[in-house]
Coordinates of C-alpha atoms in Angstrom, one line a residue:
M411 CA -13.3 -20.0 -7.0
K412 CA -9.9 -18.5 -6.4
R413 CA -8.7 -18.1 -2.8
R414 CA -8.6 -14.4 -1.8
S415 CA -5.2 -13.0 -0.8
G416 CA -4.3 -11.4 2.5
A417 CA -4.6 -8.0 1.0
D418 CA -8.4 -8.2 1.4
G419 CA -8.0 -9.0 5.0
A420 CA -9.8 -12.4 4.6
H421 CA -6.7 -14.5 5.2
P422 CA -3.3 -13.5 6.6
R423 CA -0.4 -13.6 4.2
P424 CA 1.9 -16.6 4.6
G425 CA 4.7 -15.9 7.1
T426 CA 2.9 -13.2 9.0
A427 CA 2.8 -15.2 12.2
A428 CA 6.5 -15.9 11.8
R429 CA 7.3 -12.2 11.4
D430 CA 5.2 -11.4 14.5
R431 CA 7.1 -14.0 16.5
A432 CA 10.4 -12.6 15.2
A433 CA 9.4 -9.1 16.1
W434 CA 8.5 -10.1 19.6
F435 CA 11.8 -12.0 19.9
L436 CA 13.7 -8.8 19.0
V437 CA 11.6 -6.6 21.4
L438 CA 12.0 -9.1 24.3
P439 CA 15.5 -8.0 25.4
A440 CA 14.3 -4.5 25.8
L441 CA 11.0 -5.5 27.4
L442 CA 12.3 -7.9 30.0
P443 CA 14.3 -5.3 32.0
I444 CA 11.2 -3.1 32.1
L445 CA 9.0 -5.9 33.4
I446 CA 11.6 -7.1 35.9
L447 CA 13.0 -3.7 37.1
S448 CA 9.9 -1.5 36.7
V449 CA 6.6 -3.3 36.5
G450 CA 7.5 -6.0 39.0
P451 CA 8.6 -3.7 41.8
L452 CA 5.6 -1.4 41.1
L453 CA 3.2 -4.3 41.6
Y454 CA 5.1 -5.5 44.6
G455 CA 5.0 -2.0 46.1
I456 CA 1.3 -1.7 45.6
A457 CA 0.8 -5.0 47.3
L458 CA 3.1 -3.9 50.2
A459 CA 0.9 -0.9 50.8
F460 CA -1.8 -3.1 52.1
T461 CA 0.4 -4.8 54.7
D462 CA 2.0 -3.7 58.0
A463 CA 5.5 -4.6 56.6
Q464 CA 8.3 -3.2 58.8
S465 CA 12.0 -3.6 59.1
G466 CA 13.3 -6.6 61.1
R467 CA 13.9 -10.1 59.8
T468 CA 12.0 -11.9 62.6
R469 CA 8.9 -9.8 62.3
S470 CA 6.0 -11.3 60.3
T471 CA 4.0 -9.3 57.8
Q472 CA 0.2 -9.1 58.1
W473 CA -2.4 -8.0 55.6
I474 CA -4.2 -5.0 57.0
G475 CA -6.2 -3.8 54.0
T476 CA -6.6 0.0 53.6
L477 CA -5.4 0.9 57.1
N478 CA -2.2 2.5 55.8
F479 CA -4.2 4.7 53.4
Q480 CA -6.6 5.7 56.3
D481 CA -3.6 6.7 58.4
L482 CA -2.2 8.6 55.4
L483 CA -5.4 10.7 55.1
H484 CA -4.8 12.1 58.6
D485 CA -1.0 12.5 58.3
T486 CA -0.5 16.2 58.2
L487 CA 3.2 15.9 57.7
F488 CA 2.8 13.9 54.5
W489 CA 0.2 16.3 53.1
D490 CA 2.5 19.2 54.0
S491 CA 5.3 17.4 52.1
F492 CA 2.8 16.8 49.2
R493 CA 2.1 20.6 49.1
I494 CA 5.8 21.3 49.1
G495 CA 6.3 18.8 46.3
L496 CA 3.6 20.5 44.2
I497 CA 5.2 23.9 44.8
W498 CA 8.6 22.5 43.9
A499 CA 7.3 20.7 40.8
F500 CA 5.5 23.7 39.3
G501 CA 8.1 26.2 40.7
V502 CA 10.8 24.4 38.7
T503 CA 8.8 23.3 35.6
V504 CA 7.2 26.6 34.6
P505 CA 10.3 28.9 34.9
Q506 CA 12.4 26.1 33.4
F507 CA 10.2 26.0 30.3
L508 CA 10.0 29.8 29.8
L509 CA 13.8 30.2 30.2
A510 CA 14.5 27.2 28.0
L511 CA 12.1 28.5 25.3
G512 CA 13.9 31.9 25.3
L513 CA 17.3 30.1 25.1
A514 CA 16.1 27.8 22.3
L515 CA 14.9 30.8 20.3
L516 CA 18.2 32.5 20.8
L517 CA 20.3 29.5 19.9
N518 CA 18.2 29.0 16.8
Q519 CA 19.4 32.4 15.4
K520 CA 22.4 32.7 13.2
L521 CA 24.9 33.7 15.8
R522 CA 28.7 33.7 15.7
L523 CA 30.1 30.7 17.6
R524 CA 26.6 29.3 17.9
W525 CA 28.1 25.8 18.2
L526 CA 30.0 26.8 21.3
A527 CA 27.0 28.4 22.9
R528 CA 25.0 25.2 22.3
A529 CA 27.7 23.0 23.8
L530 CA 27.9 25.2 26.9
A531 CA 24.1 25.2 27.3
I532 CA 23.9 21.5 27.7
I533 CA 26.7 21.2 30.3
P534 CA 24.3 20.9 33.3
W535 CA 22.6 18.1 31.6
A536 CA 25.8 16.1 31.4
M537 CA 26.4 16.4 35.1
P538 CA 24.9 13.8 37.6
E539 CA 22.4 15.2 40.1
V540 CA 24.7 14.4 43.0
V541 CA 27.5 16.4 41.4
V542 CA 25.2 19.3 40.7
G543 CA 24.0 19.2 44.4
I544 CA 27.6 19.2 45.7
M545 CA 28.6 22.1 43.4
W546 CA 25.6 24.2 44.4
R547 CA 26.2 23.5 48.1
L548 CA 29.6 25.1 47.6
V549 CA 28.0 28.0 45.8
Y550 CA 25.5 28.5 48.7
N551 CA 28.2 27.9 51.4
P552 CA 27.6 30.6 54.1
D553 CA 31.3 31.1 54.9
A554 CA 33.2 30.7 51.6
G555 CA 30.5 30.4 48.9
I556 CA 30.8 32.5 45.8
L557 CA 27.3 33.8 46.2
N558 CA 27.8 35.1 49.8
E559 CA 31.3 36.4 49.0
T560 CA 29.7 38.5 46.2
L561 CA 26.8 39.6 48.4
R562 CA 29.1 40.6 51.3
D563 CA 30.7 43.1 49.0
L564 CA 27.2 44.6 48.7
G565 CA 26.6 44.5 52.4
D566 CA 24.5 41.4 52.6
G567 CA 24.9 37.6 52.9
R568 CA 23.0 34.7 54.5
D569 CA 22.8 30.9 55.0
W570 CA 20.7 30.1 52.1
L571 CA 20.1 26.3 52.6
T572 CA 19.4 26.4 56.3
S573 CA 17.1 29.5 56.4
L574 CA 13.4 28.7 56.6
A575 CA 12.6 31.6 54.3
T576 CA 15.2 30.9 51.5
A577 CA 15.8 27.1 51.5
L578 CA 13.0 26.2 49.1
P579 CA 13.5 29.1 46.7
A580 CA 17.3 28.3 46.7
V581 CA 16.6 24.6 45.9
I582 CA 14.1 25.6 43.2
L583 CA 16.7 27.8 41.5
V584 CA 19.1 24.8 41.4
G585 CA 16.4 22.6 39.9
I586 CA 15.7 25.1 37.2
W587 CA 19.4 25.4 36.3
A588 CA 19.9 21.6 36.3
G589 CA 16.9 20.7 34.2
M590 CA 16.8 23.6 31.7
P591 CA 19.2 22.0 29.1
Q592 CA 17.1 19.0 28.2
T593 CA 14.0 21.3 27.7
T594 CA 16.2 23.6 25.6
V595 CA 17.4 20.8 23.4
A596 CA 13.9 19.4 22.8
L597 CA 12.5 22.9 21.9
L598 CA 15.5 23.7 19.7
A599 CA 14.9 20.5 17.8
G600 CA 11.3 21.6 17.2
L601 CA 12.3 25.0 16.1
Q602 CA 14.8 23.6 13.6
N603 CA 12.1 21.4 12.1
T604 CA 9.8 24.5 11.5
P605 CA 9.9 25.4 7.8
H606 CA 11.7 28.6 7.3
E607 CA 9.4 29.5 4.4
L608 CA 6.5 30.0 6.8
H609 CA 8.5 32.7 8.7
E610 CA 9.4 34.4 5.4
A611 CA 5.8 34.3 4.2
A612 CA 4.6 35.8 7.5
A613 CA 7.2 38.5 7.4
L614 CA 6.2 39.4 3.9
D615 CA 2.6 39.8 5.1
G616 CA 3.9 42.3 7.6
A617 CA 3.8 40.1 10.7
G618 CA 6.0 41.2 13.6
A619 CA 8.2 39.0 15.7
W620 CA 5.5 38.3 18.3
R621 CA 2.9 37.6 15.7
R622 CA 5.2 35.2 13.8
F623 CA 5.9 33.4 17.0
R624 CA 2.2 33.1 17.9
T625 CA 1.0 32.0 14.4
V626 CA 4.0 30.1 13.1
T627 CA 6.5 29.0 15.7
W628 CA 4.2 28.1 18.6
P629 CA 1.8 25.8 16.6
A630 CA 4.9 24.0 15.2
I631 CA 6.5 23.3 18.6
K632 CA 3.3 23.0 20.7
P633 CA 3.3 19.2 20.7
I634 CA 6.9 19.1 21.8
A635 CA 6.3 21.8 24.4
L636 CA 3.4 19.9 25.9
A637 CA 5.3 16.6 26.0
I638 CA 8.5 17.9 27.6
S639 CA 6.5 20.0 30.1
A640 CA 4.5 16.9 31.2
L641 CA 7.7 14.8 31.5
N642 CA 9.4 17.6 33.4
L643 CA 6.5 17.9 35.8
I644 CA 6.7 14.1 36.5
W645 CA 10.5 14.1 36.9
N646 CA 10.4 17.1 39.2
F647 CA 7.6 15.8 41.4
N648 CA 9.7 12.6 41.8
S649 CA 12.9 14.4 42.5
F650 CA 15.1 12.9 45.2
A651 CA 18.9 13.0 44.7
L652 CA 19.2 16.7 44.1
V653 CA 17.2 17.9 47.1
Y654 CA 18.6 15.1 49.3
V655 CA 22.2 16.3 48.6
L656 CA 21.3 20.0 49.0
T657 CA 19.2 19.9 52.2
S658 CA 18.1 16.4 53.1
G659 CA 14.6 17.8 53.4
G660 CA 15.5 20.5 55.9
P661 CA 15.4 23.0 57.5
G662 CA 12.4 22.0 59.5
G663 CA 10.9 20.0 56.6
R664 CA 10.7 23.1 54.4
T665 CA 12.2 21.1 51.4
R666 CA 10.9 17.6 52.4
L667 CA 9.4 16.4 49.1
P668 CA 7.1 13.4 49.1
M669 CA 9.8 11.1 47.8
L670 CA 12.1 12.2 50.7
F671 CA 9.3 11.7 53.2
A672 CA 8.6 8.1 51.9
Y673 CA 12.4 7.4 51.9
E674 CA 12.6 8.4 55.6
E675 CA 9.6 6.4 56.5
A676 CA 11.0 3.3 54.8
F677 CA 14.7 3.4 55.5
R678 CA 15.0 5.6 58.7
Y679 CA 11.9 4.4 60.6
G680 CA 11.5 1.0 58.9
Q681 CA 7.8 1.5 58.0
F682 CA 7.8 -0.2 54.6
G683 CA 4.1 -0.7 54.3
Y684 CA 3.3 2.9 55.2
A685 CA 6.0 4.2 52.8
A686 CA 4.6 2.0 50.0
A687 CA 1.2 3.6 50.6
M688 CA 2.8 7.0 50.1
G689 CA 4.3 5.7 46.8
C690 CA 0.9 4.6 45.7
V691 CA -0.5 8.1 46.2
M692 CA 2.4 9.5 44.2
V693 CA 1.8 7.0 41.4
A694 CA -1.8 8.1 41.3
V695 CA -0.8 11.7 41.0
I696 CA 1.6 10.9 38.1
S697 CA -1.2 8.9 36.5
V698 CA -3.5 11.9 36.6
I699 CA -0.8 14.1 35.0
L700 CA -0.3 11.5 32.2
A701 CA -4.1 11.2 31.7
C702 CA -4.4 15.0 31.4
Y703 CA -1.6 15.1 28.9
L704 CA -3.0 12.2 26.8
V705 CA -6.5 13.8 26.8
G706 CA -5.0 17.0 25.7
R707 CA -3.0 15.3 22.9
I708 CA -6.1 13.4 21.7
S709 CA -8.4 16.4 21.7
G710 CA -5.6 18.5 20.1
G711 CA -5.3 15.8 17.4
G712 CA -9.0 15.8 16.8
E713 CA -9.0 19.6 16.3
Q714 CA -6.2 19.4 13.8
R715 CA -8.1 16.8 11.8

């Protein structure tokens, strides 16, 4: 009897194990930094949340179980920052997506100097968050900022970043401006991969612009839209540098996002264990967002089949 080949699945082909080892060897340089710089600190932070770790080299650390999480349940300041974080995340993500979608549709048209418009649209993306924060602090400056100088000509002007009423909306506006380019680029890539023949066929059938968008454009870019929206929601909820440079969480905690609150607990007050517990809560929220996205993708894929 002849020996069956690996094509049947009965026996692996010669050299398969060697190819697998070679593949893992090639992946290892990219995998090690993730394990060392991401997975390792994550596991250490989760373990730290169950201790009373505080600053001070001579202080011993004790295992206290879920006491940090019990204290967190009754910490109204943290849950207030959590509410502000959700307002910030959705307040930035939703307008950011809508504006980026409109800009992507515009840049997808055959415009004169379209290459220049596309280059200018991604400038905020090329700027570090710290630079963006400093630049917008100058714009919002109550004495010499361009915004107040313009508004004074109209008979108005205020201190945008230190006012309880305007601090959070002003910071949200900066977040929208800073994050819109990456969403625009992702959606523009999806629009350019949409077959032009589908739009022509829909136009010949008498479909208007809105109907063509709803029946042709949106189904084509929907997977990209869902993916970039989920990522933006996670990135925005984890924001730190931009808000820290603009307001440092003030005034009166009106822009204190959960990440800022955890940072203050750890590095201003030295409560490392308590701050780690806050980080665990934020990781749980991010995991829920990712789970919702994955469930939506899986169910969407099942409907398409």
